[in-house]
PDB file of C-alpha atoms and ligand atoms in Angstrom:
ATOM      1  CA  MET A   1       0.662   9.779  -2.573  1.00  0.00           C
ATOM      2  CA  ALA A   2       2.632  12.151  -0.769  1.00  0.00           C
ATOM      3  CA  VAL A   3       3.853  12.305   2.808  1.00  0.00           C
ATOM      4  CA  ALA A   4       5.833  14.503   5.009  1.00  0.00           C
ATOM      5  CA  ARG A   5       9.229  15.827   4.057  1.00  0.00           C
ATOM      6  CA  ALA A   6      11.146  13.907   6.757  1.00  0.00           C
ATOM      7  CA  ALA A   7      10.449  10.515   4.583  1.00  0.00           C
ATOM      8  CA  ALA A   8      11.971  11.964   1.445  1.00  0.00           C
ATOM      9  CA  ASP A   9      15.596  11.841   2.425  1.00  0.00           C
ATOM     10  CA  MET A  10      15.874   7.994   1.730  1.00  0.00           C
ATOM     11  CA  VAL A  11      15.030   8.154  -2.042  1.00  0.00           C
ATOM     12  CA  SER A  12      17.449   6.829  -4.514  1.00  0.00           C
ATOM     13  CA  THR A  13      16.832   7.238  -8.183  1.00  0.00           C
ATOM     14  CA  PRO A  14      18.167   5.383 -11.165  1.00  0.00           C
ATOM     15  CA  ASP A  15      20.590   7.983 -13.296  1.00  0.00           C
ATOM     16  CA  GLU A  16      19.070   7.712 -16.814  1.00  0.00           C
ATOM     17  CA  ALA A  17      15.509   8.066 -15.699  1.00  0.00           C
ATOM     18  CA  GLN A  18      13.902  10.985 -16.695  1.00  0.00           C
ATOM     19  CA  LYS A  19      11.569  13.143 -14.339  1.00  0.00           C
ATOM     20  CA  LEU A  20       8.012  13.155 -15.979  1.00  0.00           C
ATOM     21  CA  GLU A  21       5.281  15.992 -15.531  1.00  0.00           C
ATOM     22  CA  VAL A  22       2.885  15.119 -12.830  1.00  0.00           C
ATOM     23  CA  ILE A  23      -0.489  16.381 -13.988  1.00  0.00           C
ATOM     24  CA  ARG A  24      -2.845  18.055 -11.293  1.00  0.00           C
ATOM     25  CA  LEU A  25      -6.591  17.661 -10.479  1.00  0.00           C
ATOM     26  CA  GLY A  26      -8.622  19.166 -13.381  1.00  0.00           C
ATOM     27  CA  HIS A  27      -6.690  17.406 -16.283  1.00  0.00           C
ATOM     28  CA  PRO A  28      -9.503  14.929 -17.457  1.00  0.00           C
ATOM     29  CA  ILE A  29      -7.096  11.938 -17.422  1.00  0.00           C
ATOM     30  CA  LEU A  30      -7.291  11.867 -13.552  1.00  0.00           C
ATOM     31  CA  ARG A  31     -10.862  11.126 -13.658  1.00  0.00           C
ATOM     32  CA  GLN A  32     -10.834   8.425 -16.341  1.00  0.00           C
ATOM     33  CA  VAL A  33     -10.951   4.551 -15.696  1.00  0.00           C
ATOM     34  CA  ALA A  34      -7.368   3.469 -16.816  1.00  0.00           C
ATOM     35  CA  ASP A  35      -6.880   0.849 -19.400  1.00  0.00           C
ATOM     36  CA  PRO A  36      -5.357  -2.653 -18.339  1.00  0.00           C
ATOM     37  CA  VAL A  37      -1.572  -2.984 -19.239  1.00  0.00           C
ATOM     38  CA  PRO A  38      -1.338  -5.028 -22.406  1.00  0.00           C
ATOM     39  CA  GLU A  39       0.176  -8.513 -22.351  1.00  0.00           C
ATOM     40  CA  GLU A  40       2.971  -7.317 -24.641  1.00  0.00           C
ATOM     41  CA  TYR A  41       3.983  -4.450 -22.476  1.00  0.00           C
ATOM     42  CA  PHE A  42       5.146  -6.901 -19.838  1.00  0.00           C
ATOM     43  CA  GLY A  43       9.166  -7.294 -19.780  1.00  0.00           C
ATOM     44  CA  SER A  44       9.470  -4.665 -22.571  1.00  0.00           C
ATOM     45  CA  SER A  45      11.930  -1.601 -22.782  1.00  0.00           C
ATOM     46  CA  ARG A  46       8.708   0.615 -22.921  1.00  0.00           C
ATOM     47  CA  LEU A  47       7.424  -0.763 -19.364  1.00  0.00           C
ATOM     48  CA  HIS A  48      11.031  -0.752 -18.034  1.00  0.00           C
ATOM     49  CA  ASP A  49      11.453   3.062 -18.922  1.00  0.00           C
ATOM     50  CA  LEU A  50       8.000   3.955 -17.724  1.00  0.00           C
ATOM     51  CA  PHE A  51       8.883   2.199 -14.337  1.00  0.00           C
ATOM     52  CA  ARG A  52      12.205   4.232 -14.239  1.00  0.00           C
ATOM     53  CA  ASN A  53      11.092   7.594 -15.107  1.00  0.00           C
ATOM     54  CA  MET A  54       7.888   7.085 -12.699  1.00  0.00           C
ATOM     55  CA  ALA A  55      10.359   5.921  -9.720  1.00  0.00           C
ATOM     56  CA  ARG A  56      12.553   8.931 -10.413  1.00  0.00           C
ATOM     57  CA  THR A  57       9.323  11.197 -10.693  1.00  0.00           C
ATOM     58  CA  MET A  58       8.152   9.659  -7.386  1.00  0.00           C
ATOM     59  CA  GLY A  59      11.481  10.272  -5.591  1.00  0.00           C
ATOM     60  CA  GLU A  60      12.223  13.747  -6.711  1.00  0.00           C
ATOM     61  CA  GLU A  61       8.488  14.809  -6.058  1.00  0.00           C
ATOM     62  CA  GLU A  62       8.995  13.309  -2.553  1.00  0.00           C
ATOM     63  CA  GLY A  63       6.088  10.998  -3.014  1.00  0.00           C
ATOM     64  CA  VAL A  64       5.530   7.415  -1.725  1.00  0.00           C
ATOM     65  CA  GLY A  65       3.504   6.318  -4.675  1.00  0.00           C
ATOM     66  CA  LEU A  66       2.750   7.721  -8.204  1.00  0.00           C
ATOM     67  CA  ALA A  67       0.042   6.224 -10.762  1.00  0.00           C
ATOM     68  CA  ALA A  68       0.478   6.151 -14.412  1.00  0.00           C
ATOM     69  CA  PRO A  69      -2.653   8.335 -14.897  1.00  0.00           C
ATOM     70  CA  GLN A  70      -0.667  10.986 -12.968  1.00  0.00           C
ATOM     71  CA  VAL A  71       1.865  11.094 -15.659  1.00  0.00           C
ATOM     72  CA  ALA A  72      -1.055  11.187 -18.201  1.00  0.00           C
ATOM     73  CA  GLU A  73      -0.583   7.232 -19.259  1.00  0.00           C
ATOM     74  CA  ALA A  74      -4.100   6.056 -18.659  1.00  0.00           C
ATOM     75  CA  LEU A  75      -2.751   2.520 -17.702  1.00  0.00           C
ATOM     76  CA  ARG A  76      -3.589   0.381 -14.898  1.00  0.00           C
ATOM     77  CA  LEU A  77      -0.261   0.341 -12.898  1.00  0.00           C
ATOM     78  CA  PHE A  78       1.583   2.467 -10.268  1.00  0.00           C
ATOM     79  CA  VAL A  79       4.863   2.348  -8.469  1.00  0.00           C
ATOM     80  CA  TYR A  80       5.104   2.788  -4.741  1.00  0.00           C
ATOM     81  CA  ARG A  81       7.886   2.697  -2.039  1.00  0.00           C
ATOM     82  CA  ILE A  82       7.825   2.514   1.747  1.00  0.00           C
ATOM     83  CA  PRO A  83      10.712   4.534   3.171  1.00  0.00           C
ATOM     84  CA  GLY A  84      10.779   2.383   6.504  1.00  0.00           C
ATOM     85  CA  ASP A  85      11.372   2.971  10.006  1.00  0.00           C
ATOM     86  CA  GLY A  86      11.330   1.254  13.385  1.00  0.00           C
ATOM     87  CA  GLU A  87       7.893  -0.182  12.427  1.00  0.00           C
ATOM     88  CA  MET A  88       7.402  -0.544   9.022  1.00  0.00           C
ATOM     89  CA  ALA A  89       9.935  -2.600   6.952  1.00  0.00           C
ATOM     90  CA  ALA A  90      11.334  -0.518   3.500  1.00  0.00           C
ATOM     91  CA  VAL A  91       9.950  -1.319   0.403  1.00  0.00           C
ATOM     92  CA  GLU A  92      12.019  -0.357  -2.472  1.00  0.00           C
ATOM     93  CA  PRO A  93      10.416   1.360  -5.469  1.00  0.00           C
ATOM     94  CA  THR A  94       8.073  -1.493  -6.873  1.00  0.00           C
ATOM     95  CA  LEU A  95       5.722  -1.502  -9.933  1.00  0.00           C
ATOM     96  CA  LEU A  96       2.137  -2.989  -9.286  1.00  0.00           C
ATOM     97  CA  ALA A  97       0.141  -3.769 -12.890  1.00  0.00           C
ATOM     98  CA  ASN A  98      -3.150  -4.461 -13.238  1.00  0.00           C
ATOM     99  CA  PRO A  99      -3.807  -4.814  -9.571  1.00  0.00           C
ATOM    100  CA  GLU A 100      -6.710  -6.164  -7.797  1.00  0.00           C
ATOM    101  CA  ILE A 101      -7.303  -5.517  -4.190  1.00  0.00           C
ATOM    102  CA  ARG A 102      -9.744  -6.533  -1.672  1.00  0.00           C
ATOM    103  CA  ALA A 103     -10.169  -5.858   2.058  1.00  0.00           C
ATOM    104  CA  ILE A 104      -9.438  -8.535   4.651  1.00  0.00           C
ATOM    105  CA  GLY A 105     -11.607  -7.794   7.435  1.00  0.00           C
ATOM    106  CA  SER A 106     -13.689  -4.857   8.196  1.00  0.00           C
ATOM    107  CA  GLU A 107     -11.334  -2.876  10.204  1.00  0.00           C
ATOM    108  CA  ALA A 108     -10.732   0.801   8.834  1.00  0.00           C
ATOM    109  CA  GLU A 109      -8.464   3.469  10.167  1.00  0.00           C
ATOM    110  CA  GLU A 110      -8.104   7.139   9.389  1.00  0.00           C
ATOM    111  CA  GLY A 111      -4.781   8.681   8.470  1.00  0.00           C
ATOM    112  CA  TRP A 112      -3.387  11.722   6.578  1.00  0.00           C
ATOM    113  CA  GLU A 113      -3.040  11.503   3.096  1.00  0.00           C
ATOM    114  CA  GLY A 114      -1.875  14.058   0.258  1.00  0.00           C
ATOM    115  CA  CYS A 115      -1.149  13.659  -3.318  1.00  0.00           C
ATOM    116  CA  LEU A 116       0.955  14.873  -5.937  1.00  0.00           C
ATOM    117  CA  SER A 117      -1.672  16.041  -8.360  1.00  0.00           C
ATOM    118  CA  ILE A 118      -3.039  18.043  -5.630  1.00  0.00           C
ATOM    119  CA  PRO A 119      -0.050  19.694  -4.344  1.00  0.00           C
ATOM    120  CA  GLY A 120       0.189  21.417  -1.003  1.00  0.00           C
ATOM    121  CA  LEU A 121      -2.760  19.713   0.774  1.00  0.00           C
ATOM    122  CA  ARG A 122      -3.356  17.262   3.270  1.00  0.00           C
ATOM    123  CA  GLY A 123      -6.351  15.288   4.488  1.00  0.00           C
ATOM    124  CA  LEU A 124      -7.688  12.595   6.822  1.00  0.00           C
ATOM    125  CA  VAL A 125      -8.920   9.546   4.912  1.00  0.00           C
ATOM    126  CA  PRO A 126     -10.541   6.404   5.944  1.00  0.00           C
ATOM    127  CA  ARG A 127      -8.852   3.202   4.402  1.00  0.00           C
ATOM    128  CA  HIS A 128      -9.100  -0.307   4.852  1.00  0.00           C
ATOM    129  CA  LYS A 129      -6.457  -1.496   7.487  1.00  0.00           C
ATOM    130  CA  ARG A 130      -5.665  -4.636   5.895  1.00  0.00           C
ATOM    131  CA  ILE A 131      -5.769  -5.871   2.136  1.00  0.00           C
ATOM    132  CA  LYS A 132      -5.145  -8.769  -0.122  1.00  0.00           C
ATOM    133  CA  VAL A 133      -3.157  -7.257  -3.201  1.00  0.00           C
ATOM    134  CA  ARG A 134      -2.982  -9.390  -6.593  1.00  0.00           C
ATOM    135  CA  ALA A 135      -1.077  -7.965  -9.446  1.00  0.00           C
ATOM    136  CA  ARG A 136       1.569  -8.380 -12.187  1.00  0.00           C
ATOM    137  CA  SER A 137       5.141  -7.528 -11.897  1.00  0.00           C
ATOM    138  CA  LEU A 138       7.566  -5.471 -14.152  1.00  0.00           C
ATOM    139  CA  GLU A 139       8.335  -8.707 -15.713  1.00  0.00           C
ATOM    140  CA  GLY A 140       4.572  -9.850 -15.897  1.00  0.00           C
ATOM    141  CA  GLN A 141       4.731 -12.483 -13.085  1.00  0.00           C
ATOM    142  CA  SER A 142       1.950 -12.857 -10.852  1.00  0.00           C
ATOM    143  CA  VAL A 143       2.362 -11.424  -7.318  1.00  0.00           C
ATOM    144  CA  SER A 144      -0.113 -11.683  -4.285  1.00  0.00           C
ATOM    145  CA  PHE A 145       0.436 -10.466  -0.678  1.00  0.00           C
ATOM    146  CA  THR A 146      -0.878  -8.984   2.108  1.00  0.00           C
ATOM    147  CA  ALA A 147      -0.746  -5.169   3.145  1.00  0.00           C
ATOM    148  CA  ASP A 148      -1.680  -3.395   6.243  1.00  0.00           C
ATOM    149  CA  SER A 149      -1.471  -0.173   7.721  1.00  0.00           C
ATOM    150  CA  PHE A 150       0.665   2.326   5.785  1.00  0.00           C
ATOM    151  CA  GLN A 151       1.446   0.276   3.197  1.00  0.00           C
ATOM    152  CA  ALA A 152      -2.213  -0.810   2.703  1.00  0.00           C
ATOM    153  CA  ARG A 153      -3.250   2.722   2.577  1.00  0.00           C
ATOM    154  CA  VAL A 154      -0.644   3.850   0.022  1.00  0.00           C
ATOM    155  CA  ILE A 155      -1.662   0.875  -2.266  1.00  0.00           C
ATOM    156  CA  GLN A 156      -5.606   1.878  -1.824  1.00  0.00           C
ATOM    157  CA  HIS A 157      -4.736   5.474  -2.662  1.00  0.00           C
ATOM    158  CA  GLU A 158      -2.745   4.564  -5.843  1.00  0.00           C
ATOM    159  CA  PHE A 159      -5.425   2.236  -6.806  1.00  0.00           C
ATOM    160  CA  ASP A 160      -8.024   4.683  -6.423  1.00  0.00           C
ATOM    161  CA  HIS A 161      -6.097   6.812  -9.193  1.00  0.00           C
ATOM    162  CA  LEU A 162      -6.659   3.866 -11.595  1.00  0.00           C
ATOM    163  CA  GLU A 163     -10.293   4.244 -10.930  1.00  0.00           C
ATOM    164  CA  GLY A 164     -10.303   7.945 -11.450  1.00  0.00           C
ATOM    165  CA  VAL A 165     -10.656   8.675  -7.941  1.00  0.00           C
ATOM    166  CA  VAL A 166      -8.882  10.836  -5.398  1.00  0.00           C
ATOM    167  CA  TYR A 167      -8.508  10.927  -1.840  1.00  0.00           C
ATOM    168  CA  LEU A 168     -10.517  14.043  -1.634  1.00  0.00           C
ATOM    169  CA  ASP A 169     -13.771  11.642  -2.599  1.00  0.00           C
ATOM    170  CA  ARG A 170     -12.782   9.394   0.205  1.00  0.00           C
ATOM    171  CA  MET A 171     -12.756  11.833   2.970  1.00  0.00           C
ATOM    172  CA  THR A 172     -15.351  11.629   5.526  1.00  0.00           C
ATOM    173  CA  SER A 173     -15.458  15.275   6.032  1.00  0.00           C
ATOM    174  CA  PRO A 174     -13.725  18.246   4.104  1.00  0.00           C
ATOM    175  CA  SER A 175     -13.062  19.914   7.735  1.00  0.00           C
ATOM    176  CA  SER A 176      -9.654  18.065   8.067  1.00  0.00           C
ATOM    177  CA  LEU A 177      -8.203  19.476   4.942  1.00  0.00           C
ATOM    178  CA  ALA A 178      -5.072  21.608   5.678  1.00  0.00           C
ATOM    179  CA  PHE A 179      -2.295  23.156   3.789  1.00  0.00           C
ATOM    180  CA  GLU A 180       1.058  21.330   4.006  1.00  0.00           C
ATOM    181  CA  LYS A 181       2.778  23.980   6.097  1.00  0.00           C
ATOM    182  CA  GLU A 182      -0.159  24.695   8.170  1.00  0.00           C
ATOM    183  CA  TRP A 183      -0.457  20.868   8.700  1.00  0.00           C
ATOM    184  CA  GLU A 184       3.375  20.146   9.652  1.00  0.00           C
ATOM    185  CA  ARG A 185       3.248  23.488  12.135  1.00  0.00           C
ATOM    186  CA  TYR A 186      -0.416  22.778  13.819  1.00  0.00           C
ATOM    187  CA  ILE A 187      -1.117  19.066  13.322  1.00  0.00           C
ATOM    188  CA  LEU A 188       2.241  17.058  12.678  1.00  0.00           C
ATOM    189  CA  ARG A 189       4.037  18.716  15.548  1.00  0.00           C
ATOM    190  CA  ALA A 190       1.075  18.405  17.919  1.00  0.00           C
ATOM    191  CA  ASP A 191       1.151  14.734  17.516  1.00  0.00           C
ATOM    192  CA  GLU A 192       4.922  14.275  18.230  1.00  0.00           C
TER     193      GLU A 192
HETATM  194 NI1   NI B   1      -2.225  10.575  -5.452  1.00  0.00          NI
END
């Protein structure tokens, strides 16, 4: 998932990692259901390398989330980070593999999203406000936590990529779609 430029200054990237090519809408992998991460991948140098490379790519592309299908790896994993501000606690780049999510309660909220595979656009997308997340870590440990608001939105957006779904599919109406520059000029500034 992509955010406004202001959030991108807090990125730190590992040095040996490589920047990967992010595939764009129209590439068939983005519309496939991804395969579970095989057991033997956990803790392997292959998964560590993929994580480092995806984390670097996410940072350099100024994103807050990147799913493996976006770098043409049809695996059920994604990386995400929360830059953190006065209200939100920061989350360093984190890998979640074979995730499961479910809504807590019925509350939904609309928020602006962008996607590194759909560059240059922003749109309003309704998401569950609170979710329960269960997943495996880089080393294969089971993790389970509750996410809300922006973090819940990022995780739902990235999870969708594992199902071949993009945020455009989730929009209530295409009428909010805006190019990034116009969005920053007419919508973001109007909100400040
Ligand atoms: Ni995306």
